[in-house]
Amino acid sequence: MKKTIFAGVLSVSALAFAGCGSEDAANTAGEDGNFEPSKTIEMVAPAGSGGGWDTTAREVARVFGETEIIDENMTVINREGGGGAIGWAYVHGKEGDAHSMFVASPPLMFVPLNGQSEHGHEDFTPLANMIADYGAFAVREDSEFEDLNDLFDQMKDDPESITVIGTSAPGSMDHMQFVRIAKAAGVDPTKIKYVSDQEGGALTAVLNGSVDVFSTGVGETIEQVRAGNIKVLGVTAEERMEGEVLSEFPTAIEQGIDESFVNWRGFFGPPGMDQAAVDYYEAKFQELSESEEFAEVREKYGWNEMYMGSEEYSEFLETEKEEIASLLEEIGLGQ
Amino acid sequence: MLASINRKLGLLLFIVAAVYLYLSFQLPNYEYAPIDADVIPKGLGILLLVLSVFLFFSRVVETDAEKAKRNIPKKELGVIAAVFAMIFVYILLFEAIGFIITTTLFIFFCSWFLGYRAWKTNILVSLLFPIVMYAIFVFALGIVLPRGILPF
Amino acid sequence: MDAFQGLLTGFQVALSLEGIMFVLIGVVVGTLIGMMPGLGPISAIAIMIPITYGMDPAPALVMMAGVYYGAVFGGSTSSILLNAPGISGTVATAFDGYPMAQQGKAGKALAIAAISSFVGGTVSVVMLMLLAPALSSVAISFGPPAYFALMFMGLTAISSLSEGSTIKAMIAAVAGFMVVTIGIDPQTGTQRFTFGNVNLFDGFDFLIIALGLFAVAEVCMLILNRKNRSLSDDQKLGSLKLSKADLKEMSGPVSRQSFVGFLLGVLPGAGATIASFISYIFEKRIAKNPEEFGKGSIKGLAAPESSNNAATSGAFVPLLSLGIPGSGTTAVMLGAFLVLGVQPGPLLMTDRPEIFWGIIASMYLGNVFLLILNLPLIPYLAKILSIPRPLLISLVIMFSLIGVYSISFNVFDLYMLLVFGALGFAMRIFSFPAPPFILAFILGGMMEQAFRQSMTISNGSLSIFVDSPLPLSLLLVALISLLVPAFLKWRSNRLAYKQR
């Protein structure tokens, strides 16, 4: 019932409203060329409540407020639809607005590359990347596969015998992170069987043996691994992660497959945001990223720190997009 | 002429089915699924095509109750159309002018138009309902409704 | 720790002063939000998440659970009174609840809904308590082929959902199925019938269809009859007296559908909406007087109401014991757990027994609270129907618009509400039944996806549906339920022919 997911506009606090009256006083740059926000900052989660984007936006807004790193109020609003496209179009319409931003992750590349959004990351102003998450490939505990190479060898011999399941549509994250690693291991990327289940049945289908491999985020696997229901054959991180269960997950790289995939998560402003404003937010995000309070948040959700400033972020995104585009091209999904 | 309404409906549905089917055939191919995205739509299109033909030739006699339902005076249809038009205008202005004003105007004029002449009560309800709803949504639940041109 | 000991721990949490207070807050907020059209359990939970920051996890989650089933409990009110389903799980409630209210028995209808909900909720909590660990294996036993079979079984019931022309019922169903194909296809990422319009990429929200086809279409009928006296303010309207015969009539459907609802709730992806429909059809199939269904039948009201509440508790099985959210609502619920630092899953019961059992124990309490709170409200709620017709019409239109807007905050969806309202009205005039349309919309989409997932897994071989016992038996049931009525009809026709 993904469609019923509520996409309300929730203010983080009712107080946010008090700030709205002073709208006319909004100025973008102070006299000395420094930027200070002068009204409530609108943070858009281009999805409904409860998902990854929404949670990140809300936690960031909350910690910004509690630590008083940014004094002005931050309101999180949800603009759901089109896998993010509706929210992106909404922010895109606010050209030059220095009091508006949105949270994003790889779908900001996948969705436009699949021809489902007019706007991609290059249409916005990157502010900062905050966290990194990684993909995990899991099988049932009693599976014959012990590591990624077992799995990929089988896929090379008999590609029809293996089905991969994920939550996103083909050509999007769960699919492409698997394709990327599998291709690096020598599997023919055009022969990978992938099914999508958006109604919450993906893990179920792995547990009852309907499909073989679950391509998902690392966080989704921890509890099931602890309970001994599934095992993680490999994760897409560059090096071993830290954490109680996480540190047991082997990376693809240490299994001799030289490829990785980061599920980055960061913040973007509307196109044409003033450089002074970009500098301001960049610094504030860095302060947030280094704060103890945000470290606790990362701990709580099992996120990894991955701060990148605006420029570095831009370059990183360019490289990522090129790689993904050529991969999509190769399996015939590029638009 | 009993069957004629079924004929008209059958014809209309036949056209709908044909358009839908045409669009189904335009769907792009995807190589990796044994059952592609166009299979079910094509099936549905054909099914509706067949059903519309059945309906066209169906000799089921319309019951009196069914007939009575269809028998709506033109004037009443006009009233419904007018209400729909009001809703349309409401939606058009909803975000620009804001929830409270548009809702007040809608409730008052729609009720009045439909023959509600107790104008004092009408004004009271048209004012109270939007304000109460707005307060509940925005202040109690934290769900933002369009503020529009009002300052709060 | 065995279940009994666990439950003791649970009741210690639930019956503490703190526990009682938070259950109460949860169910009150839940019912009120559920009564608002468009605002369902998902919004209710999402709204409450920020409030729980910094709270102790056990009372906080007891409250969140209360919000969830409270919203389902309250969702039936607007279905019954206004034909405007408050949440998707109460669409089937309107089938008989609304006609009953129109016959001047609004209070009775609301009372039946409340009692059915209470029983459904309570029976399923008992099952949740006794069977949660055992049922976790049921929850994961359904793979794509079994889901396909289940949805197919549901769809075969279409003919029984309507009176009159079978052709028209089938046309309505095909149309509903067609509407659900609009949007981006999950299996291939292909855009189907979107015309490149971003607003259509995710397809239509179920509530847009339900409110359009039911509430807005009903508004049109009310406009035609606006000169009739509004439902009089005679005392019967608000009276919630149920006779012994009424209670007896309810008892069968309620006891059966509490189980059915619970079991369907356990399955990820099925949930309260599908449960309520299947229960409705189930009861109509076995009823001695199926022709009363849709015209204010007590059974037809009691069945979906007990079922959707039972399904709500059922949905806690995969969530609590497996950490699998089976629906959008439980996914947000899972988020609420995580925010409080609790990871639901197979280890919850041993790691945090006070939370696992606390939630379950609090549900007994919550259901009692809901009943006690709701019954005295009924006479006042029922008074809504004595509002003069023209004013009532305007208000129902507003409720529907606000409801749709608060789902997506997209004005485009409001226009679509208008379109589906017009469609619903046309369907009424030309005697096309709306329930098959809605049912095909819900089941069709899931059925198509499950079918195509299965076919990808099996490399295109249909044998996947008959190779394992679960899908096979479900398909057989579907087949029997299709063939038996047809055979009976054929035989009675032949008999009639012979006698002539």
GROMACS .gro file of C-alpha atoms in nm, chain A:
model
  335
    1MET     CA    1   0.000   0.000   0.000
    2LYS     CA    2   0.279   0.236  -0.080
    3LYS     CA    3   0.034   0.475  -0.233
    4THR     CA    4  -0.140   0.537   0.090
    5ILE     CA    5   0.177   0.647   0.253
    6PHE     CA    6   0.089   0.975   0.405
    7ALA     CA    7   0.268   1.266   0.252
    8GLY     CA    8   0.172   1.541   0.481
    9VAL     CA    9   0.334   1.865   0.544
   10LEU     CA   10   0.440   1.833   0.902
   11SER     CA   11   0.605   2.110   1.080
   12VAL     CA   12   0.873   1.992   1.315
   13SER     CA   13   0.729   2.221   1.572
   14ALA     CA   14   0.424   2.440   1.579
   15LEU     CA   15   0.666   2.715   1.665
   16ALA     CA   16   0.780   2.716   1.307
   17PHE     CA   17   0.467   2.909   1.239
   18ALA     CA   18   0.563   3.197   1.453
   19GLY     CA   19   0.855   3.256   1.220
   20CYS     CA   20   0.645   3.280   0.908
   21GLY     CA   21   0.511   3.624   0.975
   22SER     CA   22   0.839   3.796   0.919
   23GLU     CA   23   0.859   3.685   0.560
   24ASP     CA   24   0.908   4.029   0.415
   25ALA     CA   25   1.218   4.078   0.623
   26ALA     CA   26   1.391   3.804   0.423
   27ASN     CA   27   1.725   3.913   0.292
   28THR     CA   28   1.969   3.681   0.127
   29ALA     CA   29   2.300   3.838   0.216
   30GLY     CA   30   2.412   4.062   0.496
   31GLU     CA   31   2.603   4.381   0.435
   32ASP     CA   32   2.941   4.217   0.468
   33GLY     CA   33   2.850   3.953   0.210
   34ASN     CA   34   2.786   3.689   0.474
   35PHE     CA   35   2.463   3.500   0.470
   36GLU     CA   36   2.237   3.449   0.769
   37PRO     CA   37   1.897   3.287   0.734
   38SER     CA   38   1.626   3.532   0.822
   39LYS     CA   39   1.316   3.315   0.819
   40THR     CA   40   1.208   2.956   0.860
   41ILE     CA   41   1.410   2.722   0.644
   42GLU     CA   42   1.202   2.478   0.449
   43MET     CA   43   1.347   2.132   0.423
   44VAL     CA   44   1.175   1.914   0.164
   45ALA     CA   45   1.160   1.537   0.192
   46PRO     CA   46   1.053   1.428  -0.158
   47ALA     CA   47   0.871   1.127  -0.011
   48GLY     CA   48   0.613   1.037   0.249
   49SER     CA   49   0.665   1.010   0.621
   50GLY     CA   50   0.870   0.732   0.766
   51GLY     CA   51   1.113   0.657   0.484
   52GLY     CA   52   1.486   0.717   0.467
   53TRP     CA   53   1.464   1.067   0.321
   54ASP     CA   54   1.202   1.175   0.568
   55THR     CA   55   1.392   1.035   0.866
   56THR     CA   56   1.717   1.198   0.759
   57ALA     CA   57   1.551   1.534   0.703
   58ARG     CA   58   1.372   1.524   1.035
   59GLU     CA   59   1.674   1.415   1.235
   60VAL     CA   60   1.894   1.679   1.073
   61ALA     CA   61   1.635   1.950   1.133
   62ARG     CA   62   1.589   1.838   1.491
   63VAL     CA   63   1.960   1.829   1.574
   64PHE     CA   64   2.019   2.165   1.401
   65GLY     CA   65   1.754   2.308   1.631
   66GLU     CA   66   1.859   2.137   1.951
   67THR     CA   67   2.225   2.221   1.915
   68GLU     CA   68   2.137   2.571   1.796
   69ILE     CA   69   2.389   2.537   1.517
   70ILE     CA   70   2.125   2.710   1.309
   71ASP     CA   71   1.904   2.943   1.509
   72GLU     CA   72   1.623   2.978   1.260
   73ASN     CA   73   1.350   2.718   1.261
   74MET     CA   74   1.359   2.436   1.011
   75THR     CA   75   1.033   2.289   0.888
   76VAL     CA   76   1.029   1.954   0.719
   77ILE     CA   77   0.766   1.926   0.449
   78ASN     CA   78   0.686   1.614   0.251
   79ARG     CA   79   0.624   1.624  -0.122
   80GLU     CA   80   0.556   1.272  -0.223
   81GLY     CA   81   0.528   1.127  -0.568
   82GLY     CA   82   0.702   1.004  -0.878
   83GLY     CA   83   0.983   0.845  -0.678
   84GLY     CA   84   1.096   1.195  -0.580
   85ALA     CA   85   1.027   1.374  -0.907
   86ILE     CA   86   0.740   1.579  -0.766
   87GLY     CA   87   0.947   1.705  -0.475
   88TRP     CA   88   1.239   1.788  -0.703
   89ALA     CA   89   1.018   1.979  -0.941
   90TYR     CA   90   0.882   2.168  -0.642
   91VAL     CA   91   1.229   2.274  -0.522
   92HIS     CA   92   1.340   2.344  -0.877
   93GLY     CA   93   1.066   2.604  -0.896
   94LYS     CA   94   1.222   2.798  -0.611
   95GLU     CA   95   1.523   2.918  -0.804
   96GLY     CA   96   1.759   3.129  -0.594
   97ASP     CA   97   1.567   3.076  -0.271
   98ALA     CA   98   1.822   3.055   0.007
   99HIS     CA   99   1.572   2.924   0.260
  100SER     CA  100   1.486   2.602   0.089
  101MET     CA  101   1.666   2.271   0.052
  102PHE     CA  102   1.596   1.902   0.014
  103VAL     CA  103   1.746   1.572   0.114
  104ALA     CA  104   1.865   1.339  -0.159
  105SER     CA  105   2.037   1.008  -0.225
  106PRO     CA  106   2.125   0.802  -0.536
  107PRO     CA  107   1.767   0.798  -0.673
  108LEU     CA  108   1.834   1.161  -0.764
  109MET     CA  109   2.053   1.002  -1.032
  110PHE     CA  110   1.867   0.683  -1.103
  111VAL     CA  111   1.525   0.835  -1.154
  112PRO     CA  112   1.632   1.093  -1.417
  113LEU     CA  113   1.856   0.835  -1.584
  114ASN     CA  114   1.553   0.611  -1.614
  115GLY     CA  115   1.370   0.894  -1.782
  116GLN     CA  116   1.131   0.951  -1.494
  117SER     CA  117   1.229   1.302  -1.389
  118GLU     CA  118   1.328   1.614  -1.575
  119HIS     CA  119   1.554   1.715  -1.292
  120GLY     CA  120   1.878   1.549  -1.188
  121HIS     CA  121   2.146   1.641  -0.937
  122GLU     CA  122   2.312   1.880  -1.183
  123ASP     CA  123   2.001   2.098  -1.178
  124PHE     CA  124   2.044   2.179  -0.811
  125THR     CA  125   2.301   2.335  -0.583
  126PRO     CA  126   2.484   2.069  -0.382
  127LEU     CA  127   2.530   2.186  -0.023
  128ALA     CA  128   2.688   1.897   0.161
  129ASN     CA  129   2.683   1.522   0.188
  130MET     CA  130   2.622   1.394   0.537
  131ILE     CA  131   2.605   1.020   0.558
  132ALA     CA  132   2.679   0.704   0.373
  133ASP     CA  133   2.495   0.380   0.372
  134TYR     CA  134   2.591   0.064   0.189
  135GLY     CA  135   2.418  -0.214   0.006
  136ALA     CA  136   2.413  -0.572   0.129
  137PHE     CA  137   2.345  -0.896  -0.054
  138ALA     CA  138   2.183  -1.153   0.167
  139VAL     CA  139   2.071  -1.513   0.129
  140ARG     CA  140   1.886  -1.752   0.354
  141GLU     CA  141   2.089  -1.891   0.642
  142ASP     CA  142   2.080  -2.245   0.501
  143SER     CA  143   2.182  -2.137   0.152
  144GLU     CA  144   2.459  -2.327  -0.024
  145PHE     CA  145   2.637  -2.001  -0.097
  146GLU     CA  146   2.904  -1.906   0.149
  147ASP     CA  147   3.040  -1.593  -0.014
  148LEU     CA  148   2.986  -1.368  -0.312
  149ASN     CA  149   3.216  -1.573  -0.535
  150ASP     CA  150   3.006  -1.887  -0.478
  151LEU     CA  151   2.701  -1.694  -0.583
  152PHE     CA  152   2.860  -1.528  -0.882
  153ASP     CA  153   3.014  -1.855  -1.003
  154GLN     CA  154   2.672  -2.011  -1.000
  155MET     CA  155   2.535  -1.710  -1.186
  156LYS     CA  156   2.802  -1.744  -1.450
  157ASP     CA  157   2.721  -2.114  -1.498
  158ASP     CA  158   2.346  -2.094  -1.490
  159PRO     CA  159   2.211  -1.739  -1.471
  160GLU     CA  160   1.850  -1.859  -1.492
  161SER     CA  161   1.874  -2.039  -1.161
  162ILE     CA  162   1.924  -1.727  -0.949
  163THR     CA  163   1.662  -1.461  -0.879
  164VAL     CA  164   1.749  -1.137  -0.704
  165ILE     CA  165   1.484  -0.936  -0.525
  166GLY     CA  166   1.485  -0.576  -0.410
  167THR     CA  167   1.244  -0.303  -0.321
  168SER     CA  168   1.313  -0.057  -0.601
  169ALA     CA  169   1.220  -0.087  -0.967
  170PRO     CA  170   1.470  -0.223  -1.218
  171GLY     CA  171   1.728   0.038  -1.307
  172SER     CA  172   1.712   0.187  -0.962
  173MET     CA  173   1.918   0.140  -0.653
  174ASP     CA  174   1.868  -0.215  -0.527
  175HIS     CA  175   1.896  -0.347  -0.878
  176MET     CA  176   2.194  -0.142  -0.992
  177GLN     CA  177   2.407  -0.192  -0.682
  178PHE     CA  178   2.384  -0.565  -0.745
  179VAL     CA  179   2.450  -0.530  -1.117
  180ARG     CA  180   2.752  -0.315  -1.047
  181ILE     CA  181   2.919  -0.563  -0.813
  182ALA     CA  182   2.816  -0.867  -1.016
  183LYS     CA  183   2.955  -0.718  -1.334
  184ALA     CA  184   3.286  -0.649  -1.167
  185ALA     CA  185   3.294  -1.016  -1.071
  186GLY     CA  186   3.247  -1.116  -1.433
  187VAL     CA  187   2.876  -1.195  -1.439
  188ASP     CA  188   2.697  -1.097  -1.760
  189PRO     CA  189   2.490  -0.801  -1.640
  190THR     CA  190   2.223  -0.858  -1.903
  191LYS     CA  191   2.144  -1.204  -1.764
  192ILE     CA  192   2.067  -1.103  -1.407
  193LYS     CA  193   1.712  -1.191  -1.306
  194TYR     CA  194   1.571  -0.920  -1.086
  195VAL     CA  195   1.223  -0.882  -0.940
  196SER     CA  196   1.091  -0.586  -0.751
  197ASP     CA  197   0.858  -0.600  -0.455
  198GLN     CA  198   0.733  -0.268  -0.329
  199GLU     CA  199   0.469  -0.400  -0.095
  200GLY     CA  200   0.705  -0.517   0.175
  201GLY     CA  201   0.733  -0.876   0.062
  202ALA     CA  202   1.097  -0.881  -0.046
  203LEU     CA  203   1.248  -1.014   0.275
  204THR     CA  204   0.960  -1.260   0.305
  205ALA     CA  205   1.030  -1.396  -0.039
  206VAL     CA  206   1.393  -1.462   0.056
  207LEU     CA  207   1.302  -1.624   0.386
  208ASN     CA  208   1.055  -1.864   0.229
  209GLY     CA  209   1.288  -1.950  -0.052
  210SER     CA  210   1.087  -1.804  -0.340
  211VAL     CA  211   1.390  -1.605  -0.448
  212ASP     CA  212   1.760  -1.646  -0.378
  213VAL     CA  213   1.922  -1.314  -0.308
  214PHE     CA  214   1.802  -1.002  -0.133
  215SER     CA  215   1.965  -0.681  -0.249
  216THR     CA  216   1.902  -0.415   0.011
  217GLY     CA  217   2.057  -0.171   0.255
  218VAL     CA  218   2.291  -0.296   0.523
  219GLY     CA  219   2.060  -0.172   0.798
  220GLU     CA  220   1.774  -0.395   0.685
  221THR     CA  221   1.979  -0.709   0.735
  222ILE     CA  222   2.127  -0.666   1.083
  223GLU     CA  223   1.836  -0.791   1.289
  224GLN     CA  224   1.770  -1.088   1.063
  225VAL     CA  225   2.136  -1.185   1.075
  226ARG     CA  226   2.140  -1.163   1.452
  227ALA     CA  227   1.839  -1.392   1.461
  228GLY     CA  228   2.012  -1.638   1.234
  229ASN     CA  229   1.757  -1.613   0.952
  230ILE     CA  230   1.981  -1.485   0.678
  231LYS     CA  231   2.348  -1.441   0.608
  232VAL     CA  232   2.511  -1.151   0.432
  233LEU     CA  233   2.742  -1.265   0.154
  234GLY     CA  234   2.889  -0.925   0.094
  235VAL     CA  235   2.843  -0.555   0.137
  236THR     CA  236   2.923  -0.275  -0.105
  237ALA     CA  237   3.138  -0.070   0.135
  238GLU     CA  238   3.501   0.000   0.055
  239GLU     CA  239   3.624  -0.136   0.383
  240ARG     CA  240   3.481  -0.321   0.680
  241MET     CA  241   3.221  -0.129   0.869
  242GLU     CA  242   3.225  -0.080   1.241
  243GLY     CA  243   2.964  -0.213   1.475
  244GLU     CA  244   2.859  -0.525   1.654
  245VAL     CA  245   2.718  -0.721   1.362
  246LEU     CA  246   2.832  -0.490   1.085
  247SER     CA  247   3.199  -0.570   1.134
  248GLU     CA  248   3.128  -0.934   1.046
  249PHE     CA  249   3.008  -0.849   0.697
  250PRO     CA  250   3.276  -0.904   0.436
  251THR     CA  251   3.309  -0.642   0.166
  252ALA     CA  252   3.307  -0.730  -0.199
  253ILE     CA  253   3.654  -0.584  -0.231
  254GLU     CA  254   3.809  -0.821   0.021
  255GLN     CA  255   3.653  -1.107  -0.175
  256GLY     CA  256   3.854  -0.996  -0.474
  257ILE     CA  257   3.579  -0.804  -0.650
  258ASP     CA  258   3.710  -0.456  -0.705
  259GLU     CA  259   3.390  -0.256  -0.687
  260SER     CA  260   3.190  -0.065  -0.430
  261PHE     CA  261   2.870   0.133  -0.406
  262VAL     CA  262   2.781   0.413  -0.169
  263ASN     CA  263   2.428   0.504  -0.084
  264TRP     CA  264   2.516   0.865  -0.014
  265ARG     CA  265   2.274   1.100   0.152
  266GLY     CA  266   2.308   1.476   0.149
  267PHE     CA  267   2.141   1.808   0.096
  268PHE     CA  268   2.078   2.024  -0.207
  269GLY     CA  269   1.946   2.374  -0.253
  270PRO     CA  270   1.740   2.510  -0.542
  271PRO     CA  271   1.924   2.609  -0.860
  272GLY     CA  272   2.109   2.937  -0.849
  273MET     CA  273   2.152   2.958  -0.474
  274ASP     CA  274   2.373   3.244  -0.370
  275GLN     CA  275   2.738   3.147  -0.308
  276ALA     CA  276   2.728   3.317   0.032
  277ALA     CA  277   2.434   3.096   0.130
  278VAL     CA  278   2.611   2.786   0.001
  279ASP     CA  279   2.916   2.870   0.211
  280TYR     CA  280   2.698   2.925   0.513
  281TYR     CA  281   2.515   2.593   0.488
  282GLU     CA  282   2.829   2.404   0.400
  283ALA     CA  283   2.992   2.524   0.720
  284LYS     CA  284   2.682   2.454   0.927
  285PHE     CA  285   2.647   2.103   0.791
  286GLN     CA  286   3.011   2.038   0.870
  287GLU     CA  287   2.958   2.158   1.223
  288LEU     CA  288   2.656   1.932   1.249
  289SER     CA  289   2.841   1.636   1.110
  290GLU     CA  290   3.115   1.682   1.369
  291SER     CA  291   2.877   1.734   1.660
  292GLU     CA  292   2.832   1.473   1.928
  293GLU     CA  293   2.456   1.494   1.897
  294PHE     CA  294   2.461   1.395   1.533
  295ALA     CA  295   2.707   1.118   1.607
  296GLU     CA  296   2.439   0.974   1.834
  297VAL     CA  297   2.187   0.992   1.552
  298ARG     CA  298   2.422   0.809   1.320
  299GLU     CA  299   2.472   0.547   1.587
  300LYS     CA  300   2.097   0.507   1.635
  301TYR     CA  301   2.028   0.439   1.269
  302GLY     CA  302   2.355   0.268   1.184
  303TRP     CA  303   2.458   0.538   0.936
  304ASN     CA  304   2.821   0.607   0.850
  305GLU     CA  305   2.977   0.946   0.851
  306MET     CA  306   3.057   1.081   0.507
  307TYR     CA  307   3.088   1.454   0.501
  308MET     CA  308   3.162   1.624   0.170
  309GLY     CA  309   3.155   1.997   0.106
  310SER     CA  310   2.974   2.145  -0.190
  311GLU     CA  311   3.256   2.125  -0.441
  312GLU     CA  312   3.385   1.784  -0.351
  313TYR     CA  313   3.026   1.660  -0.354
  314SER     CA  314   2.973   1.794  -0.706
  315GLU     CA  315   3.276   1.613  -0.839
  316PHE     CA  316   3.184   1.291  -0.662
  317LEU     CA  317   2.835   1.304  -0.811
  318GLU     CA  318   2.967   1.364  -1.162
  319THR     CA  319   3.185   1.054  -1.149
  320GLU     CA  320   2.908   0.843  -0.999
  321LYS     CA  321   2.658   0.951  -1.259
  322GLU     CA  322   2.889   0.866  -1.546
  323GLU     CA  323   2.947   0.519  -1.412
  324ILE     CA  324   2.581   0.450  -1.350
  325ALA     CA  325   2.483   0.586  -1.689
  326SER     CA  326   2.723   0.359  -1.872
  327LEU     CA  327   2.606   0.061  -1.668
  328LEU     CA  328   2.243   0.137  -1.747
  329GLU     CA  329   2.339   0.178  -2.110
  330GLU     CA  330   2.501  -0.162  -2.109
  331ILE     CA  331   2.196  -0.346  -1.980
  332GLY     CA  332   1.973  -0.145  -2.209
  333LEU     CA  333   1.786   0.057  -1.951
  334GLY     CA  334   1.937   0.399  -2.015
  335GLN     CA  335   1.713   0.662  -2.164
   0.00000   0.00000   0.00000
